[in-house]
Amino acid sequence: MHPDPHTVLPVSTDWWRSAVVYQIYVRSFADGNGDGVGDLAGIRSRLPYLADLGVDALWITPFYPSPMADHGYDVADPRDVEPVFGDLAEFDALLADAHGRGIRVTIDLVPNHSSHDHEWFQAALAAAPGSPERARYLFRDGRGPDGSEPPNNWPSVFGGPAWTRVPDGQWYLHIFAPEQPDLNFANPEVVADLEETMRFWLDRGVDGFRIDVAHGMAKPDGLPDMVPMEDTGLLADHGPGDLRFDQDDVHAVHRRIRAVLDEYPGTMAVGEVWVSDDARLAHYLREDELQLAFNFKLLTAEWTATDLRDAVTDSLAAVAGTPAPACWVLSNHDRPRHVTRYGGGELGTRRARAAALLQLALPGAAYLYNGDELGMPDVDLADEVLQDPIWERSGHTERGRDACRIPMPWSGSERSYGFSAQADTWLPMPEGWAALTAEAQVGDHASIRSLYRSALALRASSPAFAGDGLDWLPAPDGCLAFRRPGGLVCLVNLSGAAMPLPEGQVLLASADLGDGTLPDDSAVWLHA
Ligand code: GLC
């Protein structure tokens, strides 16, 4: 018997405000059944590791039935479990065990689109133009004398046009892959179905959702052409003029989402909102909308003092007029990992250690991506093993996101390093990762894993972390220094030379402080 998932955790309605949430890319975290693909049983078996690390909550990426055109972000049934990942009983067991260890569980909600295998889309294909079945999606007639031109000029973020033609001549909209038809949020049935999905998981006891493409969903009336843009891909800034995103009507959907969450005290939603205009981003964080929105500025900042400082200042400014705290991200399953962004190898790892102390010193919530705590880098993969739809759809000009999605190394010195019972994994793991494994690092007090563990323990227990906001302190060129109201001082040195340590009790450092100075590319926490 598992403990009742509803009653184990104390009801704290705003636990997420300063939570450390651990993102699990389900295919790549741990494989419980030996097929080379991560799954729910794998996650469950690693809960002791996660509890020891000290995370407050999990975000599990989509594990719903899916033909995997976009590795689960193409959902064929949002209220069930993909057999590759387990079943509902396995999910319930995972949830109960996580709660039993004091770890909350949040899951991905993918409202903008379904899979083409979803029964609604199959029904839409079988039905006639103008039918109620087609009205759940965005079917339109084409342009040109014979309708052979797409209905507008929108590109798919994965490359190629955002429209695909069906045999009777109509076209359907897909902002992502053709296997991910966009749902029509002007149709009340679509919103009602989203609410049903939320209740399905909330009734099972989940603690909240990460909302995929939370700035999508609403489309402008008449689906007019958008301003032609140089970069309209996944990693572009979908700013004003990009009519595929951030339409005003999206806020009505967020109010519906929030109303459901409010029926379940202590639950929350964090949005993937790629909106760079601060005022527009703040709209998503109004009282009756999302509790959190990822602040991606740290994820896109270069490793320079100016960039990092601006990222922090701008992210805090973006949420300043809202009820939400900031929500910091260094890496996720869509972007190159920060060890690699910061130069890779020993240099990238040294900087990643410093970045961890920066991220975890900031006020608000922090999201870690699985493997951040091991210092995982991106891996160069051969063309023939690439799986991301971006690779095919870009005509082999963009490699996509596989490099940051390599399975986690857990133990041993041979592939798959304890990830799976077999050596072959859905994306191949490289040789030479023995020192990167969790097993090798847990026993080594100098490892990045140990640094993360100490940082999370301090963050959870030290009064130095109390209070919102921060004050910048004077610091030498190329250095960042700030103080939290509770007395935590965080210094990050990117100056190219060692800097003297100021007064204060050292709580934790990302590098050896041997001679009383803070080395280049490192960070320290002081209580002052
Ligand atoms: C989000 C996800 C990404 C996915 C896309 C389409 O950006 O993070 O992985 O491909 O949405 O669902």
Coordinates of C-alpha atoms and ligand atoms in Angstrom, one line a residue:
M1 CA 0.0 0.0 0.0
H2 CA 1.1 3.5 -0.7
P3 CA 0.3 6.5 1.4
D4 CA -2.6 8.5 0.2
P5 CA -1.1 11.1 -2.1
H6 CA -3.5 13.8 -0.9
T7 CA -2.7 13.8 2.7
V8 CA 1.0 13.2 3.2
L9 CA 2.3 16.8 2.5
P10 CA 1.3 19.7 4.7
V11 CA -1.0 22.1 2.9
S12 CA 1.1 25.0 2.1
T13 CA -0.5 27.1 -0.5
D14 CA 2.6 28.9 -1.8
W15 CA 5.3 26.3 -1.4
W16 CA 6.3 27.1 -5.0
R17 CA 7.4 30.6 -4.3
S18 CA 10.9 29.6 -3.3
A19 CA 10.9 26.0 -4.4
V20 CA 13.7 24.1 -6.1
V21 CA 12.0 22.1 -8.8
Y22 CA 13.8 19.3 -10.6
Q23 CA 12.9 18.9 -14.3
I24 CA 12.8 15.2 -15.3
Y25 CA 13.0 14.6 -19.1
V26 CA 11.3 11.3 -18.7
R27 CA 13.0 9.5 -21.6
S28 CA 16.4 10.4 -20.3
F29 CA 16.3 10.1 -16.5
A30 CA 16.2 6.4 -15.5
D31 CA 15.0 3.3 -17.3
G32 CA 13.1 0.9 -15.0
N33 CA 12.3 -1.8 -17.6
G34 CA 15.5 -2.2 -19.6
D35 CA 14.2 -1.0 -23.0
G36 CA 16.7 1.8 -23.2
V37 CA 14.1 4.6 -22.7
G38 CA 13.5 6.2 -19.3
D39 CA 10.1 5.7 -17.6
L40 CA 8.0 6.2 -14.5
A41 CA 9.4 3.1 -12.7
G42 CA 12.9 4.5 -13.3
I43 CA 11.9 7.8 -11.7
R44 CA 10.4 6.0 -8.8
S45 CA 13.5 4.0 -8.2
R46 CA 15.6 7.2 -8.0
L47 CA 13.4 9.0 -5.5
P48 CA 15.9 8.3 -2.7
Y49 CA 18.6 10.1 -4.8
L50 CA 16.3 13.1 -5.4
A51 CA 15.3 13.3 -1.7
D52 CA 19.0 13.2 -0.8
L53 CA 19.8 15.9 -3.3
G54 CA 17.1 18.0 -1.5
V55 CA 14.7 19.1 -4.2
D56 CA 11.3 20.3 -3.2
A57 CA 9.3 19.2 -6.3
L58 CA 9.6 17.5 -9.7
W59 CA 8.4 18.6 -13.1
I60 CA 8.0 15.5 -15.2
T61 CA 7.9 16.1 -19.0
P62 CA 5.0 14.4 -21.0
F63 CA 4.5 10.7 -20.3
Y64 CA 1.1 10.4 -22.0
P65 CA 0.3 8.1 -24.9
S66 CA 2.1 9.5 -27.9
P67 CA 3.4 8.5 -31.3
M68 CA 6.6 10.4 -30.2
A69 CA 6.9 12.7 -33.2
D70 CA 8.1 15.3 -30.7
H71 CA 9.0 12.9 -27.9
G72 CA 5.8 13.2 -26.0
Y73 CA 4.9 16.8 -26.7
D74 CA 2.5 15.3 -29.3
V75 CA -0.1 13.9 -27.0
A76 CA -2.6 11.3 -28.3
D77 CA -4.5 11.0 -25.0
P78 CA -3.8 13.5 -22.2
R79 CA -5.5 11.4 -19.5
D80 CA -3.5 8.2 -19.7
V81 CA 0.1 6.9 -19.6
E82 CA 2.2 5.9 -22.6
P83 CA 3.0 2.2 -22.3
V84 CA 6.7 2.9 -22.9
F85 CA 6.6 4.9 -19.7
G86 CA 4.3 2.8 -17.5
D87 CA 0.7 2.9 -16.6
L88 CA -1.6 4.8 -14.4
A89 CA -1.0 2.5 -11.4
E90 CA 2.7 3.2 -11.8
F91 CA 2.1 6.9 -11.9
D92 CA 0.0 6.7 -8.7
A93 CA 2.7 4.7 -7.0
L94 CA 5.3 7.3 -8.0
L95 CA 3.2 10.1 -6.8
A96 CA 2.5 8.5 -3.5
D97 CA 6.2 7.6 -2.9
A98 CA 7.3 11.1 -3.9
H99 CA 4.8 12.6 -1.5
G100 CA 5.9 10.2 1.2
R101 CA 9.4 11.6 0.8
G102 CA 8.2 15.2 1.0
I103 CA 8.7 15.8 -2.8
R104 CA 5.8 17.4 -4.7
V105 CA 5.1 16.4 -8.2
T106 CA 4.1 18.6 -11.1
I107 CA 3.5 17.4 -14.7
D108 CA 3.4 18.9 -18.2
L109 CA 0.2 20.2 -19.6
V110 CA 0.3 20.5 -23.4
P111 CA -2.8 22.6 -24.3
N112 CA -1.7 24.3 -27.6
H113 CA -1.9 21.2 -29.8
S114 CA -2.6 17.5 -29.7
S115 CA -1.1 14.6 -31.6
H116 CA -2.4 13.8 -35.0
D117 CA -3.2 10.4 -33.4
H118 CA -5.6 12.0 -30.9
E119 CA -9.1 10.6 -31.5
W120 CA -10.4 14.2 -32.1
F121 CA -7.9 14.7 -34.9
Q122 CA -8.7 11.4 -36.5
A123 CA -12.4 12.3 -36.3
A124 CA -11.6 15.6 -37.9
L125 CA -9.8 14.0 -40.8
A126 CA -12.8 11.6 -41.3
A127 CA -15.3 14.5 -41.2
A128 CA -16.2 17.0 -43.8
P129 CA -15.0 20.6 -44.1
G130 CA -17.2 22.8 -41.8
S131 CA -18.0 20.0 -39.5
P132 CA -18.0 20.2 -35.7
E133 CA -15.1 17.7 -35.7
R134 CA -13.0 20.1 -37.7
A135 CA -13.9 23.0 -35.6
R136 CA -11.8 21.6 -32.7
Y137 CA -8.7 22.4 -34.8
L138 CA -7.8 25.1 -37.3
F139 CA -8.8 23.8 -40.7
R140 CA -9.0 26.4 -43.5
D141 CA -9.3 26.5 -47.3
G142 CA -6.1 27.3 -49.1
R143 CA -5.3 30.4 -51.1
G144 CA -4.8 30.7 -54.9
P145 CA -7.3 29.7 -57.6
D146 CA -7.3 26.0 -56.7
G147 CA -6.6 26.5 -52.9
S148 CA -3.2 25.0 -53.3
E149 CA -1.4 27.7 -51.4
P150 CA -1.4 27.6 -47.5
P151 CA -4.1 29.8 -45.9
N152 CA -1.4 32.3 -44.6
N153 CA 2.4 32.7 -44.5
W154 CA 3.0 31.3 -41.0
P155 CA 6.1 29.1 -40.7
S156 CA 6.3 26.2 -38.3
V157 CA 8.8 26.7 -35.5
F158 CA 10.3 23.4 -36.5
G159 CA 10.8 24.5 -40.1
G160 CA 8.6 24.5 -43.2
P161 CA 5.1 26.0 -43.4
A162 CA 2.8 25.8 -40.4
W163 CA 0.1 24.3 -42.7
T164 CA -0.4 20.8 -44.1
R165 CA -3.0 19.9 -46.7
V166 CA -5.4 17.0 -46.3
P167 CA -6.9 14.9 -49.2
D168 CA -10.1 16.9 -49.5
G169 CA -8.1 20.1 -50.1
Q170 CA -8.4 21.9 -46.8
W171 CA -5.3 22.7 -44.7
Y172 CA -4.8 22.5 -41.0
L173 CA -2.5 24.6 -38.8
H174 CA 0.4 23.3 -36.8
I175 CA 2.8 25.8 -35.2
F176 CA 5.0 22.8 -34.4
A177 CA 5.3 19.5 -36.4
P178 CA 2.6 18.4 -38.8
E179 CA 2.0 15.6 -36.2
Q180 CA 1.0 18.4 -33.7
P181 CA -2.2 20.0 -35.0
D182 CA -3.1 23.2 -33.1
L183 CA -6.3 23.1 -31.2
N184 CA -8.9 25.8 -31.6
F185 CA -9.2 27.6 -28.3
A186 CA -12.1 29.7 -29.5
N187 CA -14.1 26.5 -29.3
P188 CA -15.6 26.0 -25.8
E189 CA -15.3 22.2 -26.2
V190 CA -11.5 22.6 -26.3
V191 CA -11.2 24.6 -23.1
A192 CA -13.7 22.3 -21.3
D193 CA -11.5 19.3 -22.3
L194 CA -8.4 21.0 -21.0
E195 CA -10.2 21.5 -17.7
E196 CA -11.1 17.8 -17.6
T197 CA -7.5 16.9 -18.1
M198 CA -6.4 19.1 -15.3
R199 CA -9.0 17.7 -12.9
F200 CA -8.1 14.1 -14.0
W201 CA -4.5 14.6 -12.7
L202 CA -5.4 17.0 -9.8
D203 CA -7.9 14.4 -8.5
R204 CA -5.0 11.9 -8.5
G205 CA -3.0 14.3 -6.3
V206 CA -0.6 16.1 -8.5
D207 CA 0.7 19.4 -7.2
G208 CA 0.6 21.4 -10.4
F209 CA 1.5 21.8 -14.0
R210 CA 4.2 23.2 -16.3
I211 CA 2.2 24.7 -19.1
D212 CA 3.8 24.0 -22.5
V213 CA 3.8 27.0 -25.0
A214 CA 1.7 29.0 -22.5
H215 CA 1.9 32.0 -24.8
G216 CA 0.3 30.0 -27.7
M217 CA -3.3 28.7 -27.8
A218 CA -5.1 31.9 -28.9
K219 CA -4.9 32.8 -32.6
P220 CA -5.9 36.1 -34.1
D221 CA -9.2 36.4 -35.9
G222 CA -9.0 35.6 -39.6
L223 CA -5.5 34.2 -39.2
P224 CA -3.8 37.1 -41.1
D225 CA -0.3 36.9 -42.5
M226 CA 2.5 37.7 -40.0
V227 CA 5.4 40.1 -40.5
P228 CA 8.1 38.1 -42.3
M229 CA 11.0 37.5 -39.8
E230 CA 14.5 36.2 -40.2
D231 CA 14.3 33.7 -37.5
T232 CA 10.9 32.1 -36.6
G233 CA 12.3 28.9 -35.1
L234 CA 11.9 27.4 -31.7
L235 CA 14.8 29.4 -30.2
A236 CA 13.8 32.7 -31.8
D237 CA 12.3 35.6 -29.8
H238 CA 8.7 35.4 -30.8
G239 CA 8.1 39.1 -30.4
P240 CA 5.5 41.5 -31.6
G241 CA 4.3 40.9 -35.2
D242 CA 4.7 37.1 -34.7
L243 CA 1.0 36.4 -34.7
R244 CA 1.4 32.8 -33.8
F245 CA 2.0 33.7 -30.1
D246 CA 1.1 36.0 -27.3
Q247 CA -2.4 37.0 -28.5
D248 CA -4.6 38.8 -26.0
D249 CA -7.2 36.1 -25.9
V250 CA -4.7 33.7 -24.4
H251 CA -5.3 35.3 -21.0
A252 CA -8.9 34.1 -21.0
V253 CA -7.5 30.5 -21.2
H254 CA -5.1 31.2 -18.3
R255 CA -8.0 32.5 -16.2
R256 CA -9.8 29.2 -16.8
I257 CA -6.7 27.2 -15.9
R258 CA -6.3 29.2 -12.7
A259 CA -9.9 28.8 -11.7
V260 CA -9.5 25.1 -11.8
L261 CA -6.2 25.2 -9.8
D262 CA -7.9 27.4 -7.2
E263 CA -10.3 24.5 -6.5
Y264 CA -7.3 22.5 -5.3
P265 CA -5.4 24.5 -2.7
G266 CA -1.7 24.2 -2.8
T267 CA -1.5 23.5 -6.5
M268 CA 0.2 25.8 -9.1
A269 CA 1.1 26.3 -12.7
V270 CA 4.4 27.6 -14.2
G271 CA 4.2 28.8 -17.8
E272 CA 6.7 28.4 -20.6
V273 CA 6.1 32.0 -21.8
W274 CA 8.6 33.1 -24.4
V275 CA 7.6 36.7 -24.4
S276 CA 10.6 39.1 -24.1
D277 CA 8.5 42.3 -23.5
D278 CA 8.3 42.6 -19.7
A279 CA 5.0 44.4 -19.6
R280 CA 3.4 41.7 -21.8
L281 CA 5.1 38.9 -19.7
A282 CA 3.7 40.4 -16.6
H283 CA 0.1 40.0 -17.9
Y284 CA 0.5 36.2 -17.6
L285 CA 1.3 36.7 -13.9
R286 CA -1.8 38.6 -12.8
E287 CA -3.7 37.5 -9.7
D288 CA -6.0 35.2 -11.6
E289 CA -3.5 33.7 -14.1
L290 CA -0.2 31.8 -13.8
Q291 CA 1.6 31.6 -10.4
L292 CA 5.0 31.4 -12.1
A293 CA 6.5 32.0 -15.5
F294 CA 10.0 30.8 -16.4
N295 CA 12.5 33.7 -16.5
F296 CA 14.6 32.6 -19.5
K297 CA 17.0 35.5 -19.3
L298 CA 19.6 33.5 -17.3
L299 CA 19.3 30.7 -19.8
T300 CA 20.1 33.0 -22.7
A301 CA 22.8 35.1 -21.0
E302 CA 26.4 34.8 -22.0
W303 CA 29.0 34.1 -19.2
T304 CA 29.9 37.8 -18.7
A305 CA 29.3 39.9 -15.6
T306 CA 27.3 42.4 -17.6
D307 CA 25.0 39.8 -19.2
L308 CA 24.4 37.9 -15.9
R309 CA 23.7 41.1 -14.0
D310 CA 21.3 42.3 -16.6
A311 CA 19.6 38.9 -16.7
V312 CA 19.0 39.1 -12.9
T313 CA 18.0 42.8 -12.9
D314 CA 15.7 42.4 -15.9
S315 CA 14.1 39.2 -14.6
L316 CA 13.4 40.8 -11.2
A317 CA 12.0 43.9 -12.9
A318 CA 9.7 41.8 -15.1
V319 CA 7.9 40.3 -12.1
A320 CA 8.2 43.4 -9.8
G321 CA 4.6 44.6 -10.4
T322 CA 3.1 41.1 -10.2
P323 CA 2.2 38.8 -7.4
A324 CA 4.8 36.3 -8.7
P325 CA 8.4 35.7 -7.6
A326 CA 11.1 35.2 -10.3
C327 CA 11.7 31.7 -11.6
W328 CA 15.2 30.9 -12.6
V329 CA 16.3 28.5 -15.3
L330 CA 19.9 27.7 -16.4
S331 CA 19.1 24.8 -18.7
N332 CA 16.2 22.7 -20.0
H333 CA 15.4 20.1 -22.7
D334 CA 15.2 22.7 -25.5
R335 CA 18.5 24.5 -25.2
P336 CA 22.2 23.7 -25.1
R337 CA 23.2 22.8 -21.5
H338 CA 25.1 25.5 -19.6
V339 CA 28.3 23.5 -19.1
T340 CA 28.6 23.6 -22.9
R341 CA 27.3 27.1 -23.3
Y342 CA 30.0 28.3 -20.9
G343 CA 32.8 26.7 -22.8
G344 CA 32.6 23.0 -22.0
G345 CA 35.2 20.8 -20.4
E346 CA 36.9 21.8 -17.2
L347 CA 36.2 25.5 -17.8
G348 CA 32.5 24.9 -18.5
T349 CA 32.2 22.9 -15.4
R350 CA 33.9 25.4 -13.2
R351 CA 31.6 28.1 -14.5
A352 CA 28.6 25.8 -14.1
R353 CA 29.5 25.4 -10.4
A354 CA 29.6 29.1 -10.0
A355 CA 26.3 29.5 -11.9
A356 CA 24.7 27.0 -9.6
L357 CA 25.5 29.2 -6.6
L358 CA 24.3 32.3 -8.5
Q359 CA 21.0 30.7 -9.5
L360 CA 20.3 29.2 -6.1
A361 CA 21.1 32.5 -4.2
L362 CA 18.5 34.4 -6.2
P363 CA 15.1 35.1 -4.6
G364 CA 12.2 33.1 -6.1
A365 CA 11.8 29.6 -7.5
A366 CA 14.7 27.7 -9.2
Y367 CA 14.3 25.0 -11.8
L368 CA 17.1 22.5 -12.3
Y369 CA 17.2 20.3 -15.3
N370 CA 18.1 16.6 -14.7
G371 CA 21.9 16.3 -15.0
D372 CA 22.6 19.9 -14.0
E373 CA 23.7 18.6 -10.7
L374 CA 26.1 16.2 -12.4
G375 CA 27.6 18.9 -14.6
M376 CA 26.3 17.1 -17.7
P377 CA 27.5 18.7 -21.0
D378 CA 25.8 18.4 -24.4
V379 CA 27.0 15.5 -26.5
D380 CA 27.8 15.7 -30.2
L381 CA 25.8 13.0 -31.9
A382 CA 26.3 11.5 -35.4
D383 CA 23.7 12.5 -38.0
E384 CA 22.2 9.1 -38.2
V385 CA 21.1 8.9 -34.5
L386 CA 19.5 12.4 -34.4
Q387 CA 15.8 12.1 -33.4
D388 CA 14.6 15.7 -32.9
P389 CA 12.0 16.6 -35.7
I390 CA 13.9 19.8 -36.1
W391 CA 16.7 17.9 -37.9
E392 CA 14.4 16.5 -40.6
R393 CA 12.2 19.5 -40.9
S394 CA 15.0 22.0 -41.3
G395 CA 16.4 19.9 -44.2
H396 CA 19.3 18.8 -42.1
T397 CA 20.5 22.4 -41.5
E398 CA 19.6 22.5 -37.7
R399 CA 20.7 19.6 -35.5
G400 CA 17.9 20.2 -33.0
R401 CA 17.8 19.4 -29.3
D402 CA 19.1 15.9 -28.9
A403 CA 22.5 17.0 -27.6
C404 CA 21.0 18.2 -24.4
R405 CA 18.7 15.1 -23.9
I406 CA 21.3 12.4 -23.4
P407 CA 20.4 9.8 -20.7
M408 CA 21.7 10.4 -17.2
P409 CA 24.7 8.4 -16.1
W410 CA 24.1 6.8 -12.8
S411 CA 26.9 4.3 -12.0
G412 CA 29.8 2.2 -13.4
S413 CA 32.2 2.8 -16.2
E414 CA 30.4 1.2 -19.2
R415 CA 27.5 2.5 -21.3
S416 CA 24.7 2.9 -20.2
Y417 CA 26.2 3.7 -16.8
G418 CA 23.3 2.3 -14.8
F419 CA 20.7 4.2 -16.8
S420 CA 19.3 1.0 -18.3
A421 CA 19.8 -2.7 -18.1
Q422 CA 21.1 -2.5 -21.6
A423 CA 24.0 -0.6 -23.2
D424 CA 21.9 0.8 -26.1
T425 CA 19.8 3.8 -25.1
W426 CA 17.3 5.8 -27.1
L427 CA 20.1 8.4 -27.7
P428 CA 23.5 6.9 -27.4
M429 CA 25.6 7.7 -24.4
P430 CA 29.3 8.5 -25.0
E431 CA 32.4 6.7 -23.8
G432 CA 34.3 8.2 -20.8
W433 CA 31.5 9.2 -18.5
A434 CA 32.6 7.1 -15.5
A435 CA 33.6 10.2 -13.5
L436 CA 30.3 12.0 -14.3
T437 CA 28.0 9.3 -12.8
A438 CA 25.9 10.0 -9.8
E439 CA 27.6 7.1 -8.0
A440 CA 31.1 8.6 -8.5
Q441 CA 30.0 12.1 -7.5
V442 CA 27.8 11.3 -4.4
G443 CA 30.8 9.9 -2.6
D444 CA 33.1 12.8 -3.6
H445 CA 32.7 15.9 -1.4
A446 CA 34.4 18.0 -4.1
S447 CA 32.0 17.0 -6.9
I448 CA 29.4 19.3 -8.4
R449 CA 26.7 17.0 -7.2
S450 CA 27.9 17.5 -3.6
L451 CA 28.0 21.3 -4.2
Y452 CA 24.4 21.2 -5.3
R453 CA 23.4 19.1 -2.3
S454 CA 25.1 21.5 0.1
A455 CA 23.6 24.5 -1.6
L456 CA 20.1 23.0 -1.4
A457 CA 20.5 22.1 2.2
L458 CA 21.6 25.6 3.1
R459 CA 18.9 27.2 1.0
A460 CA 16.3 25.2 2.9
S461 CA 17.6 25.8 6.4
S462 CA 19.7 29.0 6.6
P463 CA 17.9 32.2 7.7
A464 CA 20.3 34.1 5.4
F465 CA 18.0 33.2 2.5
A466 CA 15.0 34.9 4.1
G467 CA 13.2 37.7 2.3
D468 CA 12.4 38.7 -1.2
G469 CA 14.5 41.0 -3.4
L470 CA 18.2 41.7 -3.4
D471 CA 20.6 44.7 -3.2
W472 CA 23.5 44.9 -5.5
L473 CA 26.8 45.6 -3.7
P474 CA 29.8 47.4 -5.0
A475 CA 32.1 44.9 -6.6
P476 CA 35.3 45.0 -8.7
D477 CA 35.0 45.1 -12.5
G478 CA 33.8 41.7 -13.8
C479 CA 32.4 40.6 -10.5
L480 CA 28.8 40.4 -9.2
A481 CA 27.9 40.9 -5.6
F482 CA 24.4 41.1 -4.0
R483 CA 22.9 40.7 -0.6
R484 CA 19.5 39.2 0.3
P485 CA 17.5 40.7 3.2
G486 CA 18.3 37.7 5.4
G487 CA 22.0 38.5 5.1
L488 CA 23.1 36.1 2.4
V489 CA 25.9 37.7 0.2
C490 CA 26.6 36.0 -3.1
L491 CA 29.8 37.0 -5.0
V492 CA 30.5 35.7 -8.5
N493 CA 33.9 36.4 -10.0
L494 CA 34.2 36.6 -13.8
S495 CA 37.0 39.2 -13.7
G496 CA 39.8 37.0 -15.0
A497 CA 41.8 37.2 -11.7
A498 CA 41.3 36.1 -8.1
M499 CA 39.5 38.7 -6.0
P500 CA 39.8 39.3 -2.2
L501 CA 37.1 37.9 -0.1
P502 CA 35.1 40.4 1.9
E503 CA 34.2 40.1 5.5
G504 CA 31.7 37.5 6.5
Q505 CA 31.2 33.8 7.3
V506 CA 31.7 31.6 4.3
L507 CA 28.7 29.3 3.9
L508 CA 29.7 27.6 0.6
A509 CA 32.1 28.2 -2.3
S510 CA 32.2 26.7 -5.8
A511 CA 36.0 26.5 -5.8
D512 CA 38.8 26.2 -3.3
L513 CA 39.3 29.4 -1.3
G514 CA 42.8 28.3 -0.2
D515 CA 44.5 31.6 0.1
G516 CA 41.5 33.6 1.2
T517 CA 40.7 34.8 -2.3
L518 CA 37.9 33.9 -4.7
P519 CA 39.3 32.4 -7.9
D520 CA 38.2 33.5 -11.4
D521 CA 35.0 31.8 -12.7
S522 CA 33.8 30.9 -9.2
A523 CA 31.3 32.0 -6.6
V524 CA 30.9 32.1 -2.9
W525 CA 28.0 32.5 -0.4
L526 CA 28.8 34.4 2.7
H527 CA 26.6 35.4 5.7
A528 CA 27.4 39.0 6.4
Ligands
GLC1 C1 7.8 23.5 -25.8 C2 8.6 22.3 -25.3 C3 9.3 21.7 -26.5 C4 8.2 21.2 -27.5 C5 7.3 22.3 -27.9 C6 6.1 21.8 -28.6 O1 8.6 24.5 -26.4 O2 9.4 22.7 -24.3 O3 10.1 20.6 -26.1 O4 8.9 20.7 -28.6 O5 6.8 23.0 -26.8 O6 5.2 21.2 -27.7

